[in-house]
Short mmCIF file of C-alpha atoms in Angstrom, two decimals:
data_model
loop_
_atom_site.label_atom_id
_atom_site.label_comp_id
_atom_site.label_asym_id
_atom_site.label_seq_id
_atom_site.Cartn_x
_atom_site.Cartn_y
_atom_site.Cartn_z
CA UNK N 1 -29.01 -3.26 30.52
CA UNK N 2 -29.70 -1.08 33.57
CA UNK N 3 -27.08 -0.64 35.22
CA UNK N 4 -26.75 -0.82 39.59
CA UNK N 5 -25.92 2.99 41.30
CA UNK N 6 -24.52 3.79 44.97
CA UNK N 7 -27.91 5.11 46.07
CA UNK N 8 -29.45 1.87 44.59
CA UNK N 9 -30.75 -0.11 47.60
CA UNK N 10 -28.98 -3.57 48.57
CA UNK N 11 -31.80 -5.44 47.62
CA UNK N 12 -32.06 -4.00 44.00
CA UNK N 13 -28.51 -4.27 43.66
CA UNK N 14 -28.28 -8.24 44.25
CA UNK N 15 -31.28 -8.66 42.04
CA UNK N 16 -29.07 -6.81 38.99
CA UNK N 17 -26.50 -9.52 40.34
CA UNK N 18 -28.40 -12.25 39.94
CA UNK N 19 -29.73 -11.20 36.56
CA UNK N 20 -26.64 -11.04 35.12
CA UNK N 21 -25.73 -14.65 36.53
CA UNK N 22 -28.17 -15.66 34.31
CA UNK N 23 -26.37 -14.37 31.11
CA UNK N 24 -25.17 -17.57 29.57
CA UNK N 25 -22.59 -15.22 27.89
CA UNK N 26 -21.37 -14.55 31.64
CA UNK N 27 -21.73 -18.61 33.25
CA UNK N 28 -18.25 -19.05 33.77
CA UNK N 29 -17.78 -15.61 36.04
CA UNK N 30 -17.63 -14.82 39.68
CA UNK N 31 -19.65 -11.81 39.56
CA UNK N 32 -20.17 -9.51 42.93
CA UNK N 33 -21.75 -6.30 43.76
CA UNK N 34 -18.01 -5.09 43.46
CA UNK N 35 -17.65 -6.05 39.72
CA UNK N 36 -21.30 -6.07 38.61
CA UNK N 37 -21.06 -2.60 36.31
CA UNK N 38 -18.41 -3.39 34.83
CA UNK N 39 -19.65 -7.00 33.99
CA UNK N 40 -22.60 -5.62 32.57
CA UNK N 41 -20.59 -3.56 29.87
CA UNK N 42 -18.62 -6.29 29.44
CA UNK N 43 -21.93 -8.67 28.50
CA UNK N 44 -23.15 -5.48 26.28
CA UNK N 45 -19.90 -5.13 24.24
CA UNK N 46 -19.74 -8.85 23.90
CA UNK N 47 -22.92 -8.99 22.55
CA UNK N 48 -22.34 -5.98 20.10
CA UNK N 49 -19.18 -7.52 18.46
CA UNK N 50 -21.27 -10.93 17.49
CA UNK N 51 -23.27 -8.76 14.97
CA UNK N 52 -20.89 -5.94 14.28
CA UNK N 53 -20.15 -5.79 10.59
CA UNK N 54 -17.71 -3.05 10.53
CA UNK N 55 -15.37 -0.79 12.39
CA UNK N 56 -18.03 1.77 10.91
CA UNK N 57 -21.26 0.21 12.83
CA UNK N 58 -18.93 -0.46 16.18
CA UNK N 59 -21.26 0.17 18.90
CA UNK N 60 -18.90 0.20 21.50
CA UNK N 61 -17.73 2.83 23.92
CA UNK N 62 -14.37 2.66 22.20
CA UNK N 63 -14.34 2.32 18.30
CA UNK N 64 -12.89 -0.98 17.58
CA UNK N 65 -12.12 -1.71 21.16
CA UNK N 66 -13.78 -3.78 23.25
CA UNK N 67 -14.01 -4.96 27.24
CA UNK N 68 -12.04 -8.09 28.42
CA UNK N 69 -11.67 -10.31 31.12
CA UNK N 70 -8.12 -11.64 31.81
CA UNK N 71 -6.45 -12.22 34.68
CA UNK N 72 -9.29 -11.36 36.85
CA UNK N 73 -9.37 -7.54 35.47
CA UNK N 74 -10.88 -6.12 32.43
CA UNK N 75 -9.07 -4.68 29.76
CA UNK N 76 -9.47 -3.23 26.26
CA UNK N 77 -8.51 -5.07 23.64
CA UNK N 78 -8.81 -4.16 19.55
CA UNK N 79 -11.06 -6.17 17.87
CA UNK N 80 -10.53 -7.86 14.18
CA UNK N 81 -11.73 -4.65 12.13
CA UNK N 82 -9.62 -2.42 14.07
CA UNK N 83 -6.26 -4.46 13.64
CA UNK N 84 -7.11 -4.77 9.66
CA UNK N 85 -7.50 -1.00 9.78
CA UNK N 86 -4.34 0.19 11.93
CA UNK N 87 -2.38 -2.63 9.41
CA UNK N 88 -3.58 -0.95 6.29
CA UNK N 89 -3.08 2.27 7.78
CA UNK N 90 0.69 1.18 8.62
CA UNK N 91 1.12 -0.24 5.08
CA UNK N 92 -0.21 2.61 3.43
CA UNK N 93 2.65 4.48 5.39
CA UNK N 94 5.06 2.68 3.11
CA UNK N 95 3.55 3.53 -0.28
CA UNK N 96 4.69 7.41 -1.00
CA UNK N 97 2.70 8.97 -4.13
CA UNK N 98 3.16 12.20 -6.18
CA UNK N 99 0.41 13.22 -8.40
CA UNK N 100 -1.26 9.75 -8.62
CA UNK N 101 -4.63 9.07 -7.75
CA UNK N 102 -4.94 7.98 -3.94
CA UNK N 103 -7.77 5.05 -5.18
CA UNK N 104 -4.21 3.08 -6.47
CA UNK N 105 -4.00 2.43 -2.80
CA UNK N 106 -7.19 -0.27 -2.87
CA UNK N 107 -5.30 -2.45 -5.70
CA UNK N 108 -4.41 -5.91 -4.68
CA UNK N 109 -2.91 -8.76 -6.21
CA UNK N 110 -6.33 -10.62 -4.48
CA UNK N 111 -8.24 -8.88 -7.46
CA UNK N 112 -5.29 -9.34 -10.05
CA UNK N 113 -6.67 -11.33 -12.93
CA UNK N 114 -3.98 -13.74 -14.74
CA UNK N 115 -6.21 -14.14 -18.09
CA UNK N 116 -3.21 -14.26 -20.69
CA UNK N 117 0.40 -15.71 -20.16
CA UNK N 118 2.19 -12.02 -19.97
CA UNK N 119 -0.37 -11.70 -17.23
CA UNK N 120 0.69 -14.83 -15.10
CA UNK N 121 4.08 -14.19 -15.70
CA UNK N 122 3.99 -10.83 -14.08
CA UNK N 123 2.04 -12.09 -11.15
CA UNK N 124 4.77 -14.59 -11.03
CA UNK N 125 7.14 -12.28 -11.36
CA UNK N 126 6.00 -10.08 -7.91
CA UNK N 127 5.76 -13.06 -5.77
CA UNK N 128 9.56 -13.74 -7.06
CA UNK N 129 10.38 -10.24 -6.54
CA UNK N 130 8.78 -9.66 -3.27
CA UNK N 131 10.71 -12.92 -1.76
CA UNK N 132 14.11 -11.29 -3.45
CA UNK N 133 13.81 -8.00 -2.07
CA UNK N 134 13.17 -9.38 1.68
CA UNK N 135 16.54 -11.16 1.49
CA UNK N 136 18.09 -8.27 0.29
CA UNK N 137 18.91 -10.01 -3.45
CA UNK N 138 18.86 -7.48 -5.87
CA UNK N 139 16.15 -8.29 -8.90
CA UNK N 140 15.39 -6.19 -12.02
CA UNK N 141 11.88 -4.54 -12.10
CA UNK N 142 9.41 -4.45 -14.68
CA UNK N 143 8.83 -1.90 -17.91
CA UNK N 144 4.99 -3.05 -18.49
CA UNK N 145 4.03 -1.20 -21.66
CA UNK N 146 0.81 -1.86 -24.06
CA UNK N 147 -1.81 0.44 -25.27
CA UNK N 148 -4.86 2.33 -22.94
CA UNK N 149 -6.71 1.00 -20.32
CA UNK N 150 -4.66 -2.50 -20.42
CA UNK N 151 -4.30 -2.42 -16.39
CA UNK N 152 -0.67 -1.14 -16.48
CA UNK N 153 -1.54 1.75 -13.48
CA UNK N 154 -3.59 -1.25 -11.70
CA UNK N 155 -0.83 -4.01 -11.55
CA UNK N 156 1.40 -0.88 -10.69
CA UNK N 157 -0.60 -0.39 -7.53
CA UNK N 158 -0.82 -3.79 -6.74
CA UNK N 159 3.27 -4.13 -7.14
CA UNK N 160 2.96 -1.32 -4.25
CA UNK N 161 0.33 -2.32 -2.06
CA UNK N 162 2.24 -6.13 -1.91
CA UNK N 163 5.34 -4.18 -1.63
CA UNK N 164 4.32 -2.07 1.51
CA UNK N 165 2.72 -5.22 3.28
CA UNK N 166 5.80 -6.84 3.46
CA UNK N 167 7.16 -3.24 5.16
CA UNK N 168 8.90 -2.25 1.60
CA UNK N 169 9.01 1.35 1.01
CA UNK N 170 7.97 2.39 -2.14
CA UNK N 171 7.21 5.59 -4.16
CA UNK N 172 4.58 5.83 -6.83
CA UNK N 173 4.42 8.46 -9.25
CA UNK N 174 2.51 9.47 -12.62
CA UNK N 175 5.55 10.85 -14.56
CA UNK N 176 4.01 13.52 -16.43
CA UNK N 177 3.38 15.32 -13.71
CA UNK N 178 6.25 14.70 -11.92
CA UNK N 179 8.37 16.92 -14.61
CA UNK N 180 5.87 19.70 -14.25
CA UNK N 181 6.63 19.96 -11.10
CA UNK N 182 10.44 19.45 -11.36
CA UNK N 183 10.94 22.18 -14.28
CA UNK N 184 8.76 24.61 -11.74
CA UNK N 185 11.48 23.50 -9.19
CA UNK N 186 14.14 24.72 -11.04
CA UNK N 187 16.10 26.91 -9.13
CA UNK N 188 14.93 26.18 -5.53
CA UNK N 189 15.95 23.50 -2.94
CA UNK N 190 12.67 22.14 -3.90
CA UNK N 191 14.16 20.39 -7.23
CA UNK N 192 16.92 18.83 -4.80
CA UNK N 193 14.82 17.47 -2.54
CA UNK N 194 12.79 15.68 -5.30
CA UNK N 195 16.01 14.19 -6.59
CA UNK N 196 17.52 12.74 -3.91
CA UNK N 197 13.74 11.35 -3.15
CA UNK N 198 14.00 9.78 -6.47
CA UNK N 199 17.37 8.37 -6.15
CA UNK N 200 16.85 7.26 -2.90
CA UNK N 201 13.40 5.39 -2.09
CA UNK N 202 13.99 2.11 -1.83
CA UNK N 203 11.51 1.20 -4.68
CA UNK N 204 10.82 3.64 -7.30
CA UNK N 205 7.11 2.88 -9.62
CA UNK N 206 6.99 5.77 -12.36
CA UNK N 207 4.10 5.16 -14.07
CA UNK N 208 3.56 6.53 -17.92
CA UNK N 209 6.81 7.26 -19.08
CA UNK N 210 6.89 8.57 -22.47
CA UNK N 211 3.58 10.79 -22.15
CA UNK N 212 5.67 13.64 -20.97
CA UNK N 213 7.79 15.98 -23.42
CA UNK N 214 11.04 14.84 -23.42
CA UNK N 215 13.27 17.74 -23.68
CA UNK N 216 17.75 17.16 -23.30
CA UNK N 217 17.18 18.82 -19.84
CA UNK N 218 14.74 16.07 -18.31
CA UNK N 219 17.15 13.17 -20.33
CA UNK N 220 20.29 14.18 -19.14
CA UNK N 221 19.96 16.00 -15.57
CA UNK N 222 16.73 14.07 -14.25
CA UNK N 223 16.38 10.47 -15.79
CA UNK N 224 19.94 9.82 -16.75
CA UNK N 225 21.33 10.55 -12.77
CA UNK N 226 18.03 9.19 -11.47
CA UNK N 227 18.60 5.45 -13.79
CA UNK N 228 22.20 5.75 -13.04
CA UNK N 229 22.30 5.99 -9.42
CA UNK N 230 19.52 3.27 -8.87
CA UNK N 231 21.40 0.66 -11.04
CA UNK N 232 24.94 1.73 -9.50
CA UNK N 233 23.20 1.42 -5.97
CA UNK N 234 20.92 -1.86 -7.06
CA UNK N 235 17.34 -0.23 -6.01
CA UNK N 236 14.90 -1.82 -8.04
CA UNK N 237 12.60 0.49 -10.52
CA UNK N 238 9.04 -0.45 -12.19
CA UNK N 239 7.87 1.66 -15.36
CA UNK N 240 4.74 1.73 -17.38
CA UNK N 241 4.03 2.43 -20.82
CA UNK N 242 2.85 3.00 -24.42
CA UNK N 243 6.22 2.85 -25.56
CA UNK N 244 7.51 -0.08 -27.17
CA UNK N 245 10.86 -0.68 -25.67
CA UNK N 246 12.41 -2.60 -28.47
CA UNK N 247 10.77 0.09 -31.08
CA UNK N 248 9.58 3.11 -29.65
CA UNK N 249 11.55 4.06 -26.32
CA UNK N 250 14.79 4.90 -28.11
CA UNK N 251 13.20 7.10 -30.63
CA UNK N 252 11.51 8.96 -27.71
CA UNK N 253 14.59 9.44 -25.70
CA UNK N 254 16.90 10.47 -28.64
CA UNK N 255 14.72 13.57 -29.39
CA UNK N 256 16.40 15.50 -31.89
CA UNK N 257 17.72 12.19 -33.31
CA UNK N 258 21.14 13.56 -34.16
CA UNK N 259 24.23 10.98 -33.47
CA UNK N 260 24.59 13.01 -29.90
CA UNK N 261 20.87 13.10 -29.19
CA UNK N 262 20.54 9.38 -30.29
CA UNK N 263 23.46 8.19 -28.26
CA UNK N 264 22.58 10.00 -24.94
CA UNK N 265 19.09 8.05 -25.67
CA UNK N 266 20.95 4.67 -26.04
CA UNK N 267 22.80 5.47 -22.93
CA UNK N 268 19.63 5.54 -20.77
CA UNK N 269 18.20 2.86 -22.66
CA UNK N 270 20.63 0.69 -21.52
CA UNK N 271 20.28 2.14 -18.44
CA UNK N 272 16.70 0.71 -18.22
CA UNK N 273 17.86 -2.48 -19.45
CA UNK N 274 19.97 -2.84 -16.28
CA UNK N 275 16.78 -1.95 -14.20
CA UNK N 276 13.68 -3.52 -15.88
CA UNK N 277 12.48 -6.58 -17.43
CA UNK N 278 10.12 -5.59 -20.55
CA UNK N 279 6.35 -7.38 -20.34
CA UNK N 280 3.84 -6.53 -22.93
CA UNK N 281 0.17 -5.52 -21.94
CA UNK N 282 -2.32 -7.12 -24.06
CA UNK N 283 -6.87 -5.87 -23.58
CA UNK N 284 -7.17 -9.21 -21.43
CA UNK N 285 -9.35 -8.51 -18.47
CA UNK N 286 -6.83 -7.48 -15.86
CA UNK N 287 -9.31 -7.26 -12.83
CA UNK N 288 -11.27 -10.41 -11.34
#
């Protein structure tokens, strides 16, 4: 809409008045020659947000933002798009990730598919969780283990992404890297840092235990602290795997499988039994 000027005359100025009297959008408005322009931007923004589909396609002179009338003075107020975004953006905040792929930020329970019992009972299980953890109740996490491509990474993410929207920190990490990076730490403040990270966060989500090399070094001075400290301080942990707990797991941490080897593996194992609850993965469809 064209818009009225200082050098516009009086006469084409109260005609732009009058024309913009006769926006339905602006019948219940006291409009002047005083208040005219900015009424006009107003009716334009108005009329841009009733077929806006995005904060992508905002057509507005501020993205997301658009021109109010309160109080008898305008004002710029985020619209629903731009809330949703700065929200996400906030909960995103919460969820910390090492060497995990940033798309396990879109998973979301609303896509979580509860096709087998193991399946409902995990998505029973969060909701329980969730409610714990905001009344600062302690609860065991989860060890979800099964073969490839069963959804155990997904359900992971979604355990975050629920996690950080009720303003629960969490860290999310794909352990095989993670020891990479801690054995090229060795030596620098680096490896300390990363240690008291994992001790610390208030949720920790390693995700593929058991594809890494286990070696004594990573058993006894990274996972055996790390599992200790958590389950003397109560903060909650959430694995995934291939390996069996009941049949696999112990074999994997005893290495060596001499009597030392295999009881410094049963330690940690019962370590994890402190922390997690085992739930078996079966191929069921584990996205809507």
């Amino acid at each position: 809409m064209k818009r009225a000027t200082i050098d516009s005359n009086e006469k084409e100025a109260l005609a732009f008045v009058e024309q913009l009297k006769k926006e339905p959008l602006l019948s219940e408005y006291t409009i002047t020659l005083y208040n005219a322009n900015d009424f006009a931007l107003f009716l334009e923004e108005k009329k841009n947000c009733s077929s806006c589909k995005g904060l992508k396609h905002c057509k507005n002179t501020n993205e997301g933002y658009a021109l109010q009338y309160e109080n008898d003075d305008f004002i710029l107020t985020s619209c629903p798009y731009k809330k949703e975004a700065v929200l996400k953006s906030k909960e995103n905040q919460k969820i910390k990730t090492l060497f995990i792929s940033k798309s396990i930020l879109s998973a979301s329970l609303m896509d979580y598919n509860e096709t087998t019992p193991n399946r409902k009972k995990i998505y029973e299980f969060i909701l329980k969780f969730i409610q714990q953890t905001r009344q600062g109740i302690f609860s065991k996490g989860l060890f979800l283990y099964g073969g490839f491509a069963t959804g155990k990474t997904f359900i992971l993410g979604c355990i975050a992404n629920e996690l950080a929207k009720n303003d629960i920190e969490s860290l999310i990490i794909y352990f095989p890297d993670l020891v990479v990076e801690l054995k090229n730490a060795i030596g620098s403040d680096r490896l300390e840092q990363l240690m008291n990270y994992l001790k610390s966060v208030e949720v920790l989500i390693l995700d593929d235990l058991g594809s890494e090399n286990m070696t004594p070094w990573l058993r006894d001075e990274v996972l055996g602290p790390v599992l200790n400290y958590r389950l003397m301080e109560e903060k909650p942990v959430f694995i995934s795997s291939n390996l069996n707990p009941a049949e696999d797991l112990l074999e994997h941490l005893s290495i060596t499988k001499t009597s030392t080897d295999s009881l410094k593996g049963a330690r940690i194992k019962s370590r994890l039994e402190g922390l997690v609850i085992p739930i078996e993965l079966d191929n069921g469809k584990y996205r809507r």
